[in-house]
Tab-separated table of C-alpha atoms and ligand atoms in Angstrom:
chain	number	residue	atom	x	y	z
A	1	UNK	CA	16.327	5.232	-3.682
A	2	UNK	CA	15.257	2.463	-5.709
A	3	UNK	CA	12.480	1.135	-7.687
A	4	UNK	CA	11.814	-3.020	-8.177
A	5	UNK	CA	9.778	-4.298	-10.837
A	6	UNK	CA	8.784	-7.588	-11.161
A	7	UNK	CA	6.415	-9.347	-14.110
A	8	UNK	CA	3.431	-11.498	-13.601
A	9	UNK	CA	3.899	-14.996	-14.482
A	10	UNK	CA	1.456	-17.912	-15.881
A	11	UNK	CA	2.656	-21.428	-14.739
A	12	UNK	CA	2.095	-24.924	-16.251
A	13	UNK	CA	1.562	-23.961	-19.756
A	14	UNK	CA	-0.822	-26.980	-20.129
A	15	UNK	CA	1.462	-30.047	-20.064
A	16	UNK	CA	4.318	-28.532	-17.866
A	17	UNK	CA	2.314	-28.993	-14.758
A	18	UNK	CA	4.153	-27.786	-11.766
A	19	UNK	CA	7.288	-27.188	-13.950
A	20	UNK	CA	6.747	-24.441	-16.792
A	21	UNK	CA	6.410	-20.885	-16.247
A	22	UNK	CA	6.303	-17.645	-18.335
A	23	UNK	CA	6.806	-14.108	-17.328
A	24	UNK	CA	4.093	-11.754	-18.792
A	25	UNK	CA	3.937	-8.210	-19.377
A	26	UNK	CA	2.028	-7.029	-16.314
A	27	UNK	CA	4.037	-5.668	-13.430
A	28	UNK	CA	4.367	-5.061	-9.709
A	29	UNK	CA	6.553	-2.108	-9.029
A	30	UNK	CA	7.788	-1.076	-5.500
A	31	UNK	CA	9.268	2.552	-5.165
A	32	UNK	CA	11.457	2.522	-2.395
A	33	UNK	CA	12.575	5.614	-0.202
A	34	UNK	CA	14.553	5.976	2.897
A	35	UNK	CA	12.279	6.631	5.805
A	36	UNK	CA	12.251	7.164	9.718
A	37	UNK	CA	9.734	4.327	10.091
A	38	UNK	CA	8.061	1.466	7.809
A	39	UNK	CA	5.071	2.575	5.578
A	40	UNK	CA	3.455	1.139	2.470
A	41	UNK	CA	1.384	3.117	0.578
A	42	UNK	CA	-0.796	1.059	-2.340
A	43	UNK	CA	-1.579	3.084	-5.465
A	44	UNK	CA	-3.692	0.211	-6.842
A	45	UNK	CA	-7.535	0.566	-5.760
A	46	UNK	CA	-7.976	-3.137	-6.113
A	47	UNK	CA	-5.219	-3.924	-3.367
A	48	UNK	CA	-6.542	-3.118	0.260
A	49	UNK	CA	-4.439	-0.955	2.446
A	50	UNK	CA	-2.392	-2.826	5.212
A	51	UNK	CA	-2.493	-0.699	8.113
A	52	UNK	CA	0.431	-2.441	10.306
A	53	UNK	CA	3.408	-3.048	8.279
A	54	UNK	CA	4.459	-5.998	10.101
A	55	UNK	CA	0.967	-7.717	8.276
A	56	UNK	CA	2.378	-6.678	4.758
A	57	UNK	CA	3.355	-9.718	3.031
A	58	UNK	CA	6.144	-8.068	1.065
A	59	UNK	CA	7.646	-6.691	4.343
A	60	UNK	CA	7.124	-10.735	5.919
A	61	UNK	CA	9.156	-11.834	3.212
A	62	UNK	CA	12.026	-9.395	3.192
A	63	UNK	CA	12.142	-9.561	7.037
A	64	UNK	CA	12.172	-13.575	6.588
A	65	UNK	CA	15.166	-13.181	3.896
A	66	UNK	CA	16.869	-10.634	6.536
A	67	UNK	CA	16.754	-13.139	9.370
A	68	UNK	CA	17.938	-15.987	7.297
A	69	UNK	CA	20.923	-13.797	6.360
A	70	UNK	CA	21.240	-12.506	10.267
A	71	UNK	CA	20.952	-8.929	9.056
A	72	UNK	CA	18.268	-6.028	10.082
A	73	UNK	CA	16.135	-4.092	7.601
A	74	UNK	CA	16.280	-0.317	7.748
A	75	UNK	CA	12.913	1.456	7.563
A	76	UNK	CA	11.627	2.782	4.141
A	77	UNK	CA	8.339	4.112	2.567
A	78	UNK	CA	7.518	1.789	0.016
A	79	UNK	CA	4.807	2.877	-2.811
A	80	UNK	CA	3.430	-0.266	-4.281
A	81	UNK	CA	1.764	-0.260	-7.749
A	82	UNK	CA	0.378	-3.637	-9.038
A	83	UNK	CA	-0.975	-4.299	-12.568
A	84	UNK	CA	-1.550	-8.085	-11.575
A	85	UNK	CA	-5.053	-9.216	-10.521
A	86	UNK	CA	-5.159	-11.286	-7.188
A	87	UNK	CA	-6.147	-15.062	-7.514
A	88	UNK	CA	-6.553	-15.207	-11.042
A	89	UNK	CA	-3.628	-17.581	-11.846
A	90	UNK	CA	-1.133	-14.718	-12.834
A	91	UNK	CA	1.266	-15.237	-10.025
A	92	UNK	CA	0.433	-12.247	-7.960
A	93	UNK	CA	2.087	-13.922	-4.651
A	94	UNK	CA	5.155	-15.193	-6.687
A	95	UNK	CA	5.753	-11.588	-7.823
A	96	UNK	CA	5.212	-10.382	-4.131
A	97	UNK	CA	7.786	-12.804	-2.808
A	98	UNK	CA	10.334	-12.099	-5.329
A	99	UNK	CA	9.957	-8.379	-4.595
A	100	UNK	CA	10.411	-8.886	-0.811
A	101	UNK	CA	13.354	-10.947	-1.448
A	102	UNK	CA	14.729	-8.078	-3.589
A	103	UNK	CA	13.847	-5.635	-1.182
A	104	UNK	CA	15.960	-7.262	1.616
A	105	UNK	CA	18.609	-7.569	-0.940
A	106	UNK	CA	18.778	-4.026	-1.481
A	107	UNK	CA	18.470	-2.847	2.047
A	108	UNK	CA	20.717	-5.141	3.564
A	109	UNK	CA	23.274	-5.181	0.568
A	110	UNK	CA	23.341	-9.199	0.558
A	111	UNK	CA	24.503	-9.291	-3.250
A	112	UNK	CA	22.282	-12.525	-3.436
A	113	UNK	CA	22.917	-14.526	-6.634
A	114	UNK	CA	20.226	-15.835	-8.904
A	115	UNK	CA	20.105	-19.309	-7.234
A	116	UNK	CA	20.099	-17.841	-3.815
A	117	UNK	CA	17.010	-15.679	-4.554
A	118	UNK	CA	15.267	-18.668	-6.202
A	119	UNK	CA	15.950	-20.944	-3.506
A	120	UNK	CA	14.682	-18.465	-1.105
A	121	UNK	CA	11.478	-17.791	-3.338
A	122	UNK	CA	10.886	-21.681	-3.580
A	123	UNK	CA	11.284	-21.832	0.140
A	124	UNK	CA	8.870	-19.392	0.638
A	125	UNK	CA	6.417	-20.266	-2.074
A	126	UNK	CA	6.768	-23.864	-1.997
A	127	UNK	CA	6.871	-24.447	-5.989
A	128	UNK	CA	9.336	-23.096	-8.322
A	129	UNK	CA	7.150	-22.475	-11.934
A	130	UNK	CA	5.861	-19.028	-11.098
A	131	UNK	CA	8.755	-17.741	-8.897
A	132	UNK	CA	11.444	-18.527	-11.759
A	133	UNK	CA	9.519	-17.006	-14.307
A	134	UNK	CA	9.077	-13.882	-12.353
A	135	UNK	CA	12.570	-13.597	-11.267
A	136	UNK	CA	14.431	-14.570	-14.610
A	137	UNK	CA	11.720	-13.602	-17.068
A	138	UNK	CA	11.071	-15.355	-20.526
A	139	UNK	CA	9.765	-19.113	-20.449
A	140	UNK	CA	11.617	-21.279	-17.744
A	141	UNK	CA	11.279	-24.883	-17.006
A	142	UNK	CA	11.974	-25.718	-13.530
A	143	UNK	CA	11.840	-28.980	-11.308
A	144	UNK	CA	11.735	-29.371	-7.534
A	145	UNK	CA	13.312	-32.453	-6.092
A	146	UNK	CA	13.113	-32.911	-2.235
A	147	UNK	CA	14.295	-29.199	-1.265
A	148	UNK	CA	16.375	-28.141	-4.290
A	149	UNK	CA	14.750	-26.496	-7.302
A	150	UNK	CA	16.961	-26.747	-10.786
A	151	UNK	CA	15.866	-24.564	-13.733
A	152	UNK	CA	16.761	-23.445	-17.348
A	153	UNK	CA	15.287	-20.713	-19.281
A	154	UNK	CA	14.499	-21.320	-22.846
A	155	UNK	CA	15.667	-18.747	-25.688
A	156	UNK	CA	13.173	-16.248	-26.631
A	157	UNK	CA	9.767	-17.399	-27.894
A	158	UNK	CA	8.516	-15.524	-30.727
A	159	UNK	CA	4.636	-15.208	-29.811
A	160	UNK	CA	2.285	-12.859	-28.582
A	161	UNK	CA	-0.095	-13.451	-25.508
A	162	UNK	CA	-3.851	-12.988	-24.884
A	163	UNK	CA	-4.938	-13.478	-21.600
A	164	UNK	CA	-8.660	-13.991	-20.505
A	165	UNK	CA	-8.954	-12.931	-16.903
A	166	UNK	CA	-12.596	-13.791	-15.492
A	167	UNK	CA	-14.127	-11.446	-12.871
A	168	UNK	CA	-13.854	-14.042	-9.899
A	169	UNK	CA	-11.298	-15.437	-7.989
A	170	UNK	CA	-10.166	-19.062	-7.833
A	171	UNK	CA	-7.674	-20.342	-4.967
A	172	UNK	CA	-4.924	-22.376	-5.748
A	173	UNK	CA	-5.747	-24.954	-3.074
A	174	UNK	CA	-9.326	-25.134	-4.349
A	175	UNK	CA	-8.053	-25.830	-7.918
A	176	UNK	CA	-5.471	-28.377	-6.442
A	177	UNK	CA	-8.367	-30.466	-4.592
A	178	UNK	CA	-10.342	-31.284	-7.858
A	179	UNK	CA	-6.823	-33.369	-9.016
A	180	UNK	CA	-6.539	-37.082	-8.455
A	181	UNK	CA	-3.957	-38.573	-5.893
A	182	UNK	CA	-2.641	-41.012	-8.246
A	183	UNK	CA	-1.779	-41.424	-11.841
A	184	UNK	CA	-1.137	-44.778	-13.758
A	185	UNK	CA	2.454	-45.184	-15.002
A	186	UNK	CA	1.366	-45.264	-18.576
A	187	UNK	CA	-0.851	-42.030	-18.443
A	188	UNK	CA	2.102	-40.605	-16.833
A	189	UNK	CA	4.463	-41.649	-19.503
A	190	UNK	CA	2.302	-40.026	-22.191
A	191	UNK	CA	1.758	-36.950	-20.161
A	192	UNK	CA	5.455	-36.309	-19.785
A	193	UNK	CA	5.710	-37.163	-23.512
A	194	UNK	CA	3.272	-34.299	-24.314
A	195	UNK	CA	5.552	-31.906	-21.879
A	196	UNK	CA	8.667	-33.140	-23.511
A	197	UNK	CA	7.280	-32.565	-27.084
A	198	UNK	CA	5.788	-29.041	-26.224
A	199	UNK	CA	9.222	-27.956	-24.903
A	200	UNK	CA	11.126	-29.380	-28.106
A	201	UNK	CA	8.503	-27.817	-30.325
A	202	UNK	CA	9.157	-24.319	-28.656
A	203	UNK	CA	13.104	-24.818	-29.058
A	204	UNK	CA	12.899	-25.377	-32.727
A	205	UNK	CA	10.208	-22.557	-33.217
A	206	UNK	CA	7.356	-25.253	-34.401
A	207	UNK	CA	4.560	-23.056	-32.473
A	208	UNK	CA	1.722	-25.133	-34.284
A	209	UNK	CA	2.999	-28.400	-32.803
A	210	UNK	CA	3.690	-26.747	-29.348
A	211	UNK	CA	0.207	-25.178	-29.367
A	212	UNK	CA	-1.339	-28.795	-30.046
A	213	UNK	CA	0.837	-30.334	-27.150
A	214	UNK	CA	-0.222	-27.508	-24.812
A	215	UNK	CA	-4.005	-28.444	-25.646
A	216	UNK	CA	-3.065	-32.128	-24.773
A	217	UNK	CA	-2.229	-31.811	-21.398
A	218	UNK	CA	-3.365	-35.066	-19.292
A	219	UNK	CA	-2.126	-33.475	-15.929
A	220	UNK	CA	-4.596	-31.103	-14.922
A	221	UNK	CA	-6.419	-29.358	-17.780
A	222	UNK	CA	-9.372	-31.603	-17.957
A	223	UNK	CA	-10.005	-31.812	-14.273
A	224	UNK	CA	-9.896	-28.120	-13.756
A	225	UNK	CA	-11.877	-27.276	-16.996
A	226	UNK	CA	-15.247	-27.407	-14.905
A	227	UNK	CA	-13.973	-24.663	-12.788
A	228	UNK	CA	-13.756	-22.077	-15.527
A	229	UNK	CA	-16.838	-20.954	-17.511
A	230	UNK	CA	-16.689	-20.912	-21.222
A	231	UNK	CA	-13.331	-22.985	-21.159
A	232	UNK	CA	-13.918	-24.947	-24.204
A	233	UNK	CA	-15.352	-21.900	-26.078
A	234	UNK	CA	-12.174	-19.784	-25.497
A	235	UNK	CA	-10.343	-22.398	-26.735
A	236	UNK	CA	-11.967	-23.249	-30.047
A	237	UNK	CA	-12.584	-19.631	-30.624
A	238	UNK	CA	-9.097	-18.590	-30.162
A	239	UNK	CA	-8.142	-21.295	-32.550
A	240	UNK	CA	-10.565	-20.192	-35.190
A	241	UNK	CA	-8.628	-16.969	-34.911
A	242	UNK	CA	-5.138	-18.279	-35.199
A	243	UNK	CA	-4.204	-19.010	-31.503
A	244	UNK	CA	-1.449	-21.576	-31.569
A	245	UNK	CA	-2.773	-22.940	-28.152
A	246	UNK	CA	-4.916	-21.989	-25.132
A	247	UNK	CA	-4.249	-23.119	-21.743
A	248	UNK	CA	-5.407	-22.529	-18.012
A	249	UNK	CA	-2.983	-19.764	-16.427
A	250	UNK	CA	-1.428	-21.512	-13.362
A	251	UNK	CA	-4.313	-22.835	-11.603
A	252	UNK	CA	-6.719	-20.448	-12.880
A	253	UNK	CA	-9.163	-19.122	-13.511
A	254	UNK	CA	-7.303	-16.742	-16.152
A	255	UNK	CA	-6.765	-18.753	-19.565
A	256	UNK	CA	-3.928	-17.911	-21.902
A	257	UNK	CA	-3.331	-18.146	-25.424
A	258	UNK	CA	-0.105	-18.321	-27.240
A	259	UNK	CA	-0.807	-16.347	-30.725
A	260	UNK	CA	1.606	-15.543	-33.689
A	261	UNK	CA	3.773	-12.644	-33.001
A	262	UNK	CA	2.096	-9.139	-34.184
A	263	UNK	CA	-1.450	-10.729	-33.813
A	264	UNK	CA	-2.127	-10.104	-30.075
A	265	UNK	CA	-4.174	-7.150	-30.002
A	266	UNK	CA	-6.191	-8.126	-33.130
A	267	UNK	CA	-7.045	-11.523	-31.712
A	268	UNK	CA	-7.783	-9.990	-28.372
A	269	UNK	CA	-10.056	-7.539	-29.520
A	270	UNK	CA	-12.181	-9.971	-31.366
A	271	UNK	CA	-12.184	-12.334	-28.164
A	272	UNK	CA	-13.316	-9.645	-26.225
A	273	UNK	CA	-16.433	-9.223	-28.258
A	274	UNK	CA	-17.247	-12.865	-27.632
A	275	UNK	CA	-16.795	-13.047	-23.923
A	276	UNK	CA	-19.113	-11.329	-21.302
A	277	UNK	CA	-17.346	-10.823	-17.409
A	278	UNK	CA	-13.814	-11.192	-18.782
A	279	UNK	CA	-11.137	-8.859	-19.384
A	280	UNK	CA	-9.319	-9.872	-22.516
A	281	UNK	CA	-5.770	-8.393	-22.865
A	282	UNK	CA	-2.922	-8.610	-25.509
A	283	UNK	CA	0.348	-9.285	-23.331
A	284	UNK	CA	3.992	-10.048	-24.564
A	285	UNK	CA	6.282	-12.506	-22.905
A	286	UNK	CA	8.538	-10.483	-20.458
A	287	UNK	CA	12.314	-11.656	-21.021
A	288	UNK	CA	13.756	-9.442	-18.519
A	289	UNK	CA	12.001	-10.741	-15.206
A	290	UNK	CA	12.963	-8.977	-11.807
A	291	UNK	CA	14.463	-5.259	-12.677
A	292	UNK	CA	16.060	-3.052	-10.122
A	293	UNK	CA	16.556	0.788	-10.938
A	294	UNK	CA	18.403	3.046	-8.857
A	295	UNK	CA	16.944	6.510	-8.579
A	296	UNK	CA	19.004	9.496	-8.823
A	297	UNK	CA	19.011	11.682	-5.903
A	298	UNK	CA	17.036	14.740	-6.066
A	299	UNK	CA	19.242	17.712	-6.177
A	300	UNK	CA	18.559	21.431	-5.151
A	301	UNK	CA	18.640	22.246	-9.011
A	302	UNK	CA	15.570	19.867	-9.209
B	1	LIG	N1	1.605	-25.117	-10.647
B	1	LIG	C1	0.697	-24.727	-9.565
B	1	LIG	C2	-0.725	-25.528	-10.013
B	1	LIG	C3	0.504	-23.257	-9.985
B	1	LIG	O1	-1.076	-25.538	-10.994
B	1	LIG	O2	-1.532	-25.599	-9.051
B	1	LIG	C4	-0.329	-22.441	-9.027
B	1	LIG	O3	0.178	-22.022	-8.097
């Protein structure tokens, strides 16, 4: 019937805490076919099978959206492939939410607008930074005030990315527990100034300055650094190799460097030689976000 593809995402980008997000070139893919009853098949060994489809997260999201729209889902066989590691700070749950919303959108022919999809995604995820990037692609700045999320996608950022994925999981709630409850007004003013300058440097293509601001975050990086082995080494070694800036991806434990375009693979190879127990990979920003492809029906000749 159709294929849904959603990129992974990296939230915060240093000072854009709970606000900025970037879509990255790893994907969750659902191949959806009409069937008599619901079935989910996982082709990725790291994602355990779910025996009762009612318990499948993507089904639950799709059902929730169908209920909100007072529609009924028709049964399908969904084959799911994921390149996004779980609980590593690469937005696996945001990608699943966006995929589930699109599944309902397609099956119930809802014609949801981008705004409505984001509205539902934020309702389910609770914060907009990952879901907006996964939905829209590219570098997206968001803010949630009360129940309403607003967003703006930046023009394409011309950098490569290198991600450092450690071999352990870190739950967002644990990474939020280490953050302070309160922030002094003068520190908040400086911290938001750092974020503003990072965004304006990105908009004007001054990636050196953007990278410096990424590494000057005051909101969360210093508190979370202790949860990530090699945090300071990864930053300084990546900088020596030409990275503009290296930050925690979302709530961690993955870290991500913004590096000059065309240099991602070479920097990733050199960083890989320095780090044990990390998967180090060059990625690109994904500018497309959520994609749906209608599959051609199989004919007799095929
Ligand atoms: N902005 C969130 C955080 C992203 O840093 O806690 C993780 O969900």
